[in-house]
Amino acid sequence: MTADARIAAITERIVERSRPTREPYLDQVRRMAAAGPHRASLSCGNLAHGFAACPAGDKEALSDGHTPNIGIITAYNDMLSAHQPFETFPALIREAARAAGGTAQVAGGVPAMCDGVTQGQPGMELSLFSRDVIAMAAGIGLSHNMFDAAVYLGVCDKIVPGLAIAALTFGHIPAVFIPAGPMPSGLPNDEKARVRQLYAEGKVGRDALLEAESKSYHSPGTCTFYGTANSNQMLMEIMGLHMPGASFVNPNTPLRDALTKEATERALAITALGNAFTPAGEMIDERSIVNGVVGLHATGGSTNHTLHLVAMARAAGIQLTWQDISELSDVVPLLARVYPNGLADVNHFHAAGGLGYLIGQLLKKGLLHDDVRTVYGEGMANYASEAVLGPEGGVARTPAPDVSHDPKILATVDEPFQPTGGLKMLTGNLGKAVIKVSAVKSQHHVIEAPAKVFHDQAELQDAFKAGELDEDFVAVIRFQGPKANGMPELHKLTPVLGILQDRGHKIAMVTDGRMSGASGKVPAALHLTPEAVDGGPIARVREGDMVRVDAVNGSLEVLVETSAFMARIPEQADLSANHTGIGRELFASLRAVAGPADQGASVLY
Ligand SMILES: O=C(O)[C@H](O)[C@@H](O)[C@H](O)[C@H](O)COP(=O)(O)O
Ligand code: SF4
């Protein structure tokens, strides 16, 4: 089915805008693909170093230049519950590669930060930059140029975007992303949030809070809310970089291992040495990127992808804008209600029909480009399927259900939860921002209230504890942009702002910083650009100014007479404390070159 005309028009606009950067990118991809991995042309010295530690069989295979070799980029560490399962994946991949007539080597590791561990802590000020550091680190591994394809082991927030930037930078070889899957369901996310609000109000102690948190985050696998990590899984699948049905199968299960084995076999099959060469840089095109944005809207995905998807697209020479994302939101309905957009978690979503059902529904209405290339072959329709364990222990696929197994979690495209997606762009005299409304009740979609200005999230928490916030207000939290302090997530404010909203106050937030993908119920104008440290209008806002956040009309305004507002001297902030400690001194050069949020807040482009 051809794509909906409105979606096709936006895609065509992106193609035209991207032409000056996409064409040189494709030229380079084709030149490098024609040259091939220089394993075959490496000097004996180089090659001997490249396989010195391999067993004899691999050495023989690697020296002939005709046996496909996979480079594994792994983000394994014990800090992220989502990445801990990757500890055993390289051995499984090497074994599967040999069994399929190829070889596989760990080309390199990349760092991975757990935003849950660093949330509200100084470490969070390195988090956004870690995306581009991950891309560079993956590039270091792949620069050995011994590989006919690469597989990427990553799940969480900045890791998949960073790996995708690397995969597209090395777009002359195929890329297959291999996930580890969500942890089994624990304490429901809404119950976790309730205990947090009780703790913030002093009604329960740390022991009750830790008990709730530990029951929610309790074992290996991705946290089960639909935040940035699980939005990443959706993106990799709907953009065709996962095997169909791979995203939400739990770790340490036979099907998980079968999917890892299948992904390895597929990576070997789509190299230039075979008959289905699928270099990542040609496979991922403007249609794939638009399909990713459509998936984001249809599932109520993370606001962080208004940064990451822009940066990922740019790595392939594709120029995606917030306007594109906002206009696609007007066309794509919300079909999933997964926490924070509902009570279900990703395991419940998967059981209700998951991505296979969702993709089938979107395709039914032409809301996805079906004519795309994927690691699995031609066409998005292959992804309207479910992966199950076959009789011989391999992966079998069945067509996705045509009806939702739980209409409270997955709606039909004809009767969606909301007629439009969750991510909107806001513009006005404060600049450009994004807002996610899929988790905000409609009565909070327009908020006009006096500004309360903070230069740090802890200041707001202290004001709450001092009882100074029991009224209508717009929290203006500034000097939180990439150049200021690395653009941390301000998710620790969610319980406090949620309590005030629950008390009946009109509450909104405006910031040049970010929130977590797991944030949701309080309307928040995020990623405001230009940022305060660049003299953006947010630096001119004063305590008590009336601010209007309007997600219905897409506007963000400070209601002060223009000449008077512009006559104000922009406020400054002492950020010296944000530039040292916990490694922040190592990132001064990245803060200095960080780009604006609407271009992905990247240090690379
Ligand atoms: O963007 C995201 O989804 C968040 O960064 C998420 O990965 C982070 O871990 C949150 O902090 C989790 O939520 P809690 O802090 O509420 O556990
Ligand atoms: S989802 Fe967030 S909290 Fe959970 S492991 Fe990943 S980064 Fe950490």
XYZ file of C-alpha atoms and ligand atoms in Angstrom, residues 113-120 124 127 156-158 189 192 196 213 216-217 223 225-231 302-304 308 339 489 491-492 494 514-519, ligand 1:
59
model
C 25.497 5.243 31.104
C 22.447 4.268 33.094
C 20.294 7.381 33.302
C 18.441 5.781 36.178
C 21.584 5.626 38.292
C 22.625 9.184 37.377
C 19.125 10.756 37.404
C 19.322 13.911 39.536
C 23.681 13.072 34.329
C 24.772 11.703 29.647
C 19.473 2.236 26.425
C 18.950 5.891 26.014
C 22.050 7.369 24.443
C 5.088 1.727 37.245
C 6.251 3.070 41.888
C 7.672 8.357 45.081
C 12.055 0.898 43.584
C 10.160 -2.222 40.103
C 13.768 -2.578 38.890
C 13.257 -1.264 32.675
C 8.358 1.701 31.303
C 8.139 3.133 27.795
C 11.025 5.565 28.109
C 13.908 6.301 25.807
C 15.408 2.808 25.992
C 12.228 1.059 24.896
C 11.529 3.818 22.384
C 10.417 9.550 24.301
C 10.899 13.301 23.836
C 14.633 12.571 23.732
C 18.553 11.700 18.900
C 3.516 3.868 30.985
C 17.319 15.173 32.310
C 13.158 13.901 35.769
C 13.634 14.132 39.538
C 8.379 14.729 38.125
C 15.499 17.694 28.976
C 13.185 15.286 30.731
C 13.249 11.514 30.810
C 11.273 9.475 28.337
C 9.592 8.190 31.484
C 8.342 11.686 32.425
O 14.803 8.771 29.013
C 14.527 7.844 29.785
O 13.707 6.951 29.563
C 15.179 7.899 31.147
O 16.467 8.468 31.025
C 15.312 6.580 31.794
O 16.182 5.757 31.050
C 15.873 6.840 33.151
O 16.359 5.714 33.633
C 14.865 7.376 34.086
O 15.523 7.978 35.143
C 14.050 6.223 34.591
O 13.077 6.594 35.402
P 13.182 6.681 36.980
O 14.322 7.629 37.243
O 11.827 7.217 37.262
O 13.430 5.325 37.529
